[in-house]
Amino acid sequence: MTAPALQTTRRCPYAPPDEHTHIRDSESGISQVTLPSGQVAWAMGRLEHIRTMLTDPRFSSNRRHPNFPRFTREQPAFDLMRPSLIQLDPPEHGPARKAVVGEFTVRRMAGLRPRIQQIVDEHIDAMLAGPRPADLVQALSLPVPSLVICEQLGVPYSDHNFFQRNSSALLSRTVTPEERRQAVTNLRDYLRDLIADKSADPADDLLGRQLAQGSDPEDVLSLAFLLLIAGHETTANMISLGVVTLLERPDELAALREDPARTLPAIEELLRVYTIAEFANSRVAIEDVEIGGVTIRAGDPVLALSNAANHDPSAFDEAEEIKLDRGARNHVAFGFGIHQCLGQNLARMELQIVFDTLFRRVRERDRRLRRGNGRCHDVKPP
């Protein structure tokens, strides 16, 4: 009997597809599905099961494994360069993560805060001074994460337009496979040249510090590419969706404006609700494993339905409701276990700075307009 096709159509944009919740709420919480690539995989929908899988070494994150879950037959961008951190299993994973974890400490993130604030201020200034209505995605959501990555990697500001253009093409769902592959090639060649320059004259940025501690340039290239993919589209989408969600809840937005301490719990809830990297926690079994009474055989692909898991009623009270004061951090929006996202605190900080600054500045602008009998124009939602 053929496994049913994986459905991705959503009845509500704030909730996972109905088919995913049906799998989660079934007797085992696990079911076989056929991916768009034609591959048959186990789909896992419960938070408990996914967290168990992500800490079990019998599941591999090696995306070059022939049975790793894939949605298309197109060669993944990662295959064009050396395996990156998220593709490594123990024992290779430990030393690779240790080499870079210092780049994401609380102290290092605090050092980036003033520059991120400056980037956000500059783009909000331009947006508020420009035509009305403003396009939030083009004016703020896309450029801010791109420039933060440029800052972290030490990409010269003069190159940021090239960097943003190609990274947007890489992550776009509307470009052709050939256009995406060309964007990958452009970025790979650019980053390789940048790393060569920094090898000759190391700078005090992430790439320069990795090279100074003796990391192989090809490993540094893979790390740079990983940060680009992991930190651009995900944060850009969260900015857009977060702004729309908060605008739809004026009372809660007013409370957040009055008490910025509410922002981080609200961000945590938005991360849970939207789970942008919905299938990033997928794996392939390398030994026979039993989870939820289901035997998963060695070589079986396993698709993690992380969005369904983050709406799991057994893990979150009134899981379908958006409760901006919930603050729960047991979600898997950033993964779990040894591959939990290194940049999660950077993402939280970016979102906090954007939300706090945007809504404060818009309110200040509106007050000035009212005092001057001017006309108030809203930001155009994405």
PDB file of N, CA and C in Angstrom, residues 40-101:
ATOM      1  N   VAL A  40       9.565   7.809   0.493  1.00  0.00           N
ATOM      2  CA  VAL A  40       8.666   7.461   1.593  1.00  0.00           C
ATOM      3  C   VAL A  40       9.413   7.629   2.904  1.00  0.00           C
ATOM      4  N   ALA A  41       8.810   8.384   3.831  1.00  0.00           N
ATOM      5  CA  ALA A  41       9.471   8.682   5.104  1.00  0.00           C
ATOM      6  C   ALA A  41       8.481   8.518   6.244  1.00  0.00           C
ATOM      7  N   TRP A  42       9.016   8.296   7.442  1.00  0.00           N
ATOM      8  CA  TRP A  42       8.204   8.336   8.653  1.00  0.00           C
ATOM      9  C   TRP A  42       8.011   9.796   9.036  1.00  0.00           C
ATOM     10  N   ALA A  43       6.765  10.208   9.296  1.00  0.00           N
ATOM     11  CA  ALA A  43       6.466  11.560   9.765  1.00  0.00           C
ATOM     12  C   ALA A  43       6.157  11.491  11.253  1.00  0.00           C
ATOM     13  N   MET A  44       6.860  12.295  12.030  1.00  0.00           N
ATOM     14  CA  MET A  44       6.770  12.252  13.486  1.00  0.00           C
ATOM     15  C   MET A  44       6.219  13.594  13.972  1.00  0.00           C
ATOM     16  N   GLY A  45       5.110  13.577  14.731  1.00  0.00           N
ATOM     17  CA  GLY A  45       4.428  14.818  15.055  1.00  0.00           C
ATOM     18  C   GLY A  45       4.364  15.218  16.514  1.00  0.00           C
ATOM     19  N   ARG A  46       4.778  14.353  17.443  1.00  0.00           N
ATOM     20  CA  ARG A  46       4.676  14.703  18.865  1.00  0.00           C
ATOM     21  C   ARG A  46       5.974  15.282  19.383  1.00  0.00           C
ATOM     22  N   LEU A  47       5.848  16.293  20.238  1.00  0.00           N
ATOM     23  CA  LEU A  47       7.028  16.951  20.781  1.00  0.00           C
ATOM     24  C   LEU A  47       7.916  15.954  21.517  1.00  0.00           C
ATOM     25  N   GLU A  48       7.347  15.104  22.327  1.00  0.00           N
ATOM     26  CA  GLU A  48       8.122  14.127  23.095  1.00  0.00           C
ATOM     27  C   GLU A  48       8.926  13.221  22.172  1.00  0.00           C
ATOM     28  N   HIS A  49       8.307  12.753  21.090  1.00  0.00           N
ATOM     29  CA  HIS A  49       8.998  11.842  20.173  1.00  0.00           C
ATOM     30  C   HIS A  49      10.138  12.556  19.440  1.00  0.00           C
ATOM     31  N   ILE A  50       9.899  13.779  18.998  1.00  0.00           N
ATOM     32  CA  ILE A  50      10.934  14.505  18.261  1.00  0.00           C
ATOM     33  C   ILE A  50      12.114  14.816  19.163  1.00  0.00           C
ATOM     34  N   ARG A  51      11.846  15.232  20.380  1.00  0.00           N
ATOM     35  CA  ARG A  51      12.957  15.516  21.307  1.00  0.00           C
ATOM     36  C   ARG A  51      13.735  14.237  21.621  1.00  0.00           C
ATOM     37  N   THR A  52      13.030  13.112  21.730  1.00  0.00           N
ATOM     38  CA  THR A  52      13.707  11.827  21.946  1.00  0.00           C
ATOM     39  C   THR A  52      14.611  11.503  20.757  1.00  0.00           C
ATOM     40  N   MET A  53      14.085  11.670  19.542  1.00  0.00           N
ATOM     41  CA  MET A  53      14.868  11.379  18.344  1.00  0.00           C
ATOM     42  C   MET A  53      16.113  12.262  18.274  1.00  0.00           C
ATOM     43  N   LEU A  54      15.971  13.540  18.608  1.00  0.00           N
ATOM     44  CA  LEU A  54      17.076  14.486  18.458  1.00  0.00           C
ATOM     45  C   LEU A  54      18.194  14.268  19.480  1.00  0.00           C
ATOM     46  N   THR A  55      17.958  13.446  20.475  1.00  0.00           N
ATOM     47  CA  THR A  55      19.017  13.123  21.440  1.00  0.00           C
ATOM     48  C   THR A  55      19.493  11.676  21.321  1.00  0.00           C
ATOM     49  N   ASP A  56      18.999  10.964  20.311  1.00  0.00           N
ATOM     50  CA  ASP A  56      19.355   9.557  20.130  1.00  0.00           C
ATOM     51  C   ASP A  56      20.409   9.439  19.026  1.00  0.00           C
ATOM     52  N   PRO A  57      21.613   8.947  19.351  1.00  0.00           N
ATOM     53  CA  PRO A  57      22.683   8.871  18.350  1.00  0.00           C
ATOM     54  C   PRO A  57      22.407   7.878  17.228  1.00  0.00           C
ATOM     55  N   ARG A  58      21.323   7.116  17.326  1.00  0.00           N
ATOM     56  CA  ARG A  58      20.969   6.173  16.252  1.00  0.00           C
ATOM     57  C   ARG A  58      20.251   6.879  15.096  1.00  0.00           C
ATOM     58  N   PHE A  59      20.050   8.187  15.249  1.00  0.00           N
ATOM     59  CA  PHE A  59      19.513   8.993  14.156  1.00  0.00           C
ATOM     60  C   PHE A  59      20.604   9.951  13.692  1.00  0.00           C
ATOM     61  N   SER A  60      20.804  10.015  12.389  1.00  0.00           N
ATOM     62  CA  SER A  60      21.885  10.818  11.821  1.00  0.00           C
ATOM     63  C   SER A  60      21.345  12.105  11.200  1.00  0.00           C
ATOM     64  N   SER A  61      22.154  13.172  11.308  1.00  0.00           N
ATOM     65  CA  SER A  61      21.816  14.445  10.656  1.00  0.00           C
ATOM     66  C   SER A  61      22.599  14.631   9.363  1.00  0.00           C
ATOM     67  N   ASN A  62      23.242  13.574   8.896  1.00  0.00           N
ATOM     68  CA  ASN A  62      24.060  13.637   7.684  1.00  0.00           C
ATOM     69  C   ASN A  62      23.175  13.823   6.451  1.00  0.00           C
ATOM     70  N   ARG A  63      23.109  15.047   5.956  1.00  0.00           N
ATOM     71  CA  ARG A  63      22.234  15.357   4.829  1.00  0.00           C
ATOM     72  C   ARG A  63      22.731  14.787   3.508  1.00  0.00           C
ATOM     73  N   ARG A  64      23.927  14.193   3.516  1.00  0.00           N
ATOM     74  CA  ARG A  64      24.426  13.533   2.307  1.00  0.00           C
ATOM     75  C   ARG A  64      24.096  12.041   2.293  1.00  0.00           C
ATOM     76  N   HIS A  65      23.516  11.560   3.361  1.00  0.00           N
ATOM     77  CA  HIS A  65      23.060  10.170   3.379  1.00  0.00           C
ATOM     78  C   HIS A  65      22.007  10.010   2.287  1.00  0.00           C
ATOM     79  N   PRO A  66      22.090   8.964   1.476  1.00  0.00           N
ATOM     80  CA  PRO A  66      21.138   8.824   0.352  1.00  0.00           C
ATOM     81  C   PRO A  66      19.685   8.750   0.787  1.00  0.00           C
ATOM     82  N   ASN A  67      19.424   8.386   2.055  1.00  0.00           N
ATOM     83  CA  ASN A  67      18.040   8.261   2.515  1.00  0.00           C
ATOM     84  C   ASN A  67      17.600   9.431   3.389  1.00  0.00           C
ATOM     85  N   PHE A  68      18.428  10.464   3.496  1.00  0.00           N
ATOM     86  CA  PHE A  68      17.986  11.618   4.289  1.00  0.00           C
ATOM     87  C   PHE A  68      16.751  12.227   3.618  1.00  0.00           C
ATOM     88  N   PRO A  69      15.737  12.639   4.417  1.00  0.00           N
ATOM     89  CA  PRO A  69      14.498  13.156   3.810  1.00  0.00           C
ATOM     90  C   PRO A  69      14.760  14.356   2.896  1.00  0.00           C
ATOM     91  N   ARG A  70      14.220  14.286   1.689  1.00  0.00           N
ATOM     92  CA  ARG A  70      14.360  15.384   0.727  1.00  0.00           C
ATOM     93  C   ARG A  70      13.019  15.655   0.061  1.00  0.00           C
ATOM     94  N   PHE A  71      12.745  16.929  -0.127  1.00  0.00           N
ATOM     95  CA  PHE A  71      11.486  17.327  -0.750  1.00  0.00           C
ATOM     96  C   PHE A  71      11.600  17.399  -2.262  1.00  0.00           C
ATOM     97  N   THR A  72      12.802  17.603  -2.778  1.00  0.00           N
ATOM     98  CA  THR A  72      12.993  17.664  -4.224  1.00  0.00           C
ATOM     99  C   THR A  72      14.169  16.771  -4.598  1.00  0.00           C
ATOM    100  N   ARG A  73      14.294  16.499  -5.881  1.00  0.00           N
ATOM    101  CA  ARG A  73      15.435  15.726  -6.364  1.00  0.00           C
ATOM    102  C   ARG A  73      16.630  16.629  -6.670  1.00  0.00           C
ATOM    103  N   GLU A  74      16.425  17.922  -6.503  1.00  0.00           N
ATOM    104  CA  GLU A  74      17.486  18.886  -6.756  1.00  0.00           C
ATOM    105  C   GLU A  74      18.623  18.699  -5.743  1.00  0.00           C
ATOM    106  N   GLN A  75      19.859  18.817  -6.218  1.00  0.00           N
ATOM    107  CA  GLN A  75      21.008  18.680  -5.332  1.00  0.00           C
ATOM    108  C   GLN A  75      21.020  19.826  -4.328  1.00  0.00           C
ATOM    109  N   PRO A  76      21.064  19.542  -3.015  1.00  0.00           N
ATOM    110  CA  PRO A  76      21.079  20.615  -2.019  1.00  0.00           C
ATOM    111  C   PRO A  76      22.327  21.487  -2.152  1.00  0.00           C
ATOM    112  N   ALA A  77      22.175  22.764  -1.772  1.00  0.00           N
ATOM    113  CA  ALA A  77      23.286  23.704  -1.864  1.00  0.00           C
ATOM    114  C   ALA A  77      24.484  23.236  -1.043  1.00  0.00           C
ATOM    115  N   PHE A  78      24.214  22.611   0.106  1.00  0.00           N
ATOM    116  CA  PHE A  78      25.296  22.178   0.989  1.00  0.00           C
ATOM    117  C   PHE A  78      26.217  21.161   0.310  1.00  0.00           C
ATOM    118  N   ASP A  79      25.692  20.437  -0.685  1.00  0.00           N
ATOM    119  CA  ASP A  79      26.497  19.392  -1.320  1.00  0.00           C
ATOM    120  C   ASP A  79      27.624  19.964  -2.171  1.00  0.00           C
ATOM    121  N   LEU A  80      27.610  21.267  -2.418  1.00  0.00           N
ATOM    122  CA  LEU A  80      28.628  21.881  -3.257  1.00  0.00           C
ATOM    123  C   LEU A  80      29.881  22.266  -2.469  1.00  0.00           C
ATOM    124  N   MET A  81      29.889  21.968  -1.195  1.00  0.00           N
ATOM    125  CA  MET A  81      31.064  22.293  -0.389  1.00  0.00           C
ATOM    126  C   MET A  81      31.209  21.266   0.730  1.00  0.00           C
ATOM    127  N   ARG A  82      32.237  21.410   1.531  1.00  0.00           N
ATOM    128  CA  ARG A  82      32.523  20.454   2.595  1.00  0.00           C
ATOM    129  C   ARG A  82      31.367  20.395   3.596  1.00  0.00           C
ATOM    130  N   PRO A  83      31.084  19.205   4.180  1.00  0.00           N
ATOM    131  CA  PRO A  83      29.989  19.114   5.149  1.00  0.00           C
ATOM    132  C   PRO A  83      30.140  20.126   6.282  1.00  0.00           C
ATOM    133  N   SER A  84      29.021  20.781   6.614  1.00  0.00           N
ATOM    134  CA  SER A  84      29.031  21.791   7.668  1.00  0.00           C
ATOM    135  C   SER A  84      28.608  21.172   8.994  1.00  0.00           C
ATOM    136  N   LEU A  85      28.595  22.001  10.005  1.00  0.00           N
ATOM    137  CA  LEU A  85      28.344  21.557  11.376  1.00  0.00           C
ATOM    138  C   LEU A  85      27.048  20.760  11.508  1.00  0.00           C
ATOM    139  N   ILE A  86      25.978  21.217  10.870  1.00  0.00           N
ATOM    140  CA  ILE A  86      24.686  20.545  11.053  1.00  0.00           C
ATOM    141  C   ILE A  86      24.624  19.200  10.353  1.00  0.00           C
ATOM    142  N   GLN A  87      25.611  18.899   9.518  1.00  0.00           N
ATOM    143  CA  GLN A  87      25.624  17.614   8.806  1.00  0.00           C
ATOM    144  C   GLN A  87      26.493  16.573   9.505  1.00  0.00           C
ATOM    145  N   LEU A  88      27.152  16.969  10.570  1.00  0.00           N
ATOM    146  CA  LEU A  88      28.113  16.071  11.219  1.00  0.00           C
ATOM    147  C   LEU A  88      27.489  15.336  12.390  1.00  0.00           C
ATOM    148  N   ASP A  89      27.823  14.069  12.520  1.00  0.00           N
ATOM    149  CA  ASP A  89      27.434  13.262  13.675  1.00  0.00           C
ATOM    150  C   ASP A  89      28.659  13.073  14.577  1.00  0.00           C
ATOM    151  N   PRO A  90      28.436  12.658  15.832  1.00  0.00           N
ATOM    152  CA  PRO A  90      29.580  12.309  16.674  1.00  0.00           C
ATOM    153  C   PRO A  90      30.367  11.163  16.046  1.00  0.00           C
ATOM    154  N   PRO A  91      31.700  11.137  16.204  1.00  0.00           N
ATOM    155  CA  PRO A  91      32.497  12.024  17.062  1.00  0.00           C
ATOM    156  C   PRO A  91      32.969  13.296  16.366  1.00  0.00           C
ATOM    157  N   GLU A  92      32.729  13.450  15.043  1.00  0.00           N
ATOM    158  CA  GLU A  92      33.229  14.631  14.341  1.00  0.00           C
ATOM    159  C   GLU A  92      32.523  15.909  14.804  1.00  0.00           C
ATOM    160  N   HIS A  93      31.262  15.778  15.202  1.00  0.00           N
ATOM    161  CA  HIS A  93      30.479  16.965  15.524  1.00  0.00           C
ATOM    162  C   HIS A  93      31.032  17.732  16.724  1.00  0.00           C
ATOM    163  N   GLY A  94      31.430  17.038  17.773  1.00  0.00           N
ATOM    164  CA  GLY A  94      31.853  17.704  19.010  1.00  0.00           C
ATOM    165  C   GLY A  94      32.967  18.713  18.813  1.00  0.00           C
ATOM    166  N   PRO A  95      34.110  18.311  18.255  1.00  0.00           N
ATOM    167  CA  PRO A  95      35.203  19.277  18.042  1.00  0.00           C
ATOM    168  C   PRO A  95      34.807  20.416  17.108  1.00  0.00           C
ATOM    169  N   ALA A  96      33.987  20.126  16.090  1.00  0.00           N
ATOM    170  CA  ALA A  96      33.579  21.172  15.155  1.00  0.00           C
ATOM    171  C   ALA A  96      32.711  22.221  15.845  1.00  0.00           C
ATOM    172  N   ARG A  97      31.813  21.779  16.703  1.00  0.00           N
ATOM    173  CA  ARG A  97      30.961  22.732  17.431  1.00  0.00           C
ATOM    174  C   ARG A  97      31.776  23.504  18.459  1.00  0.00           C
ATOM    175  N   LYS A  98      32.682  22.815  19.142  1.00  0.00           N
ATOM    176  CA  LYS A  98      33.510  23.482  20.149  1.00  0.00           C
ATOM    177  C   LYS A  98      34.337  24.596  19.531  1.00  0.00           C
ATOM    178  N   ALA A  99      34.770  24.404  18.275  1.00  0.00           N
ATOM    179  CA  ALA A  99      35.617  25.394  17.614  1.00  0.00           C
ATOM    180  C   ALA A  99      34.885  26.703  17.363  1.00  0.00           C
ATOM    181  N   VAL A 100      33.551  26.649  17.272  1.00  0.00           N
ATOM    182  CA  VAL A 100      32.808  27.857  16.895  1.00  0.00           C
ATOM    183  C   VAL A 100      31.864  28.358  17.980  1.00  0.00           C
ATOM    184  N   VAL A 101      31.629  27.578  19.031  1.00  0.00           N
ATOM    185  CA  VAL A 101      30.627  27.948  20.025  1.00  0.00           C
ATOM    186  C   VAL A 101      30.967  29.271  20.712  1.00  0.00           C
TER     187      VAL A 101
END
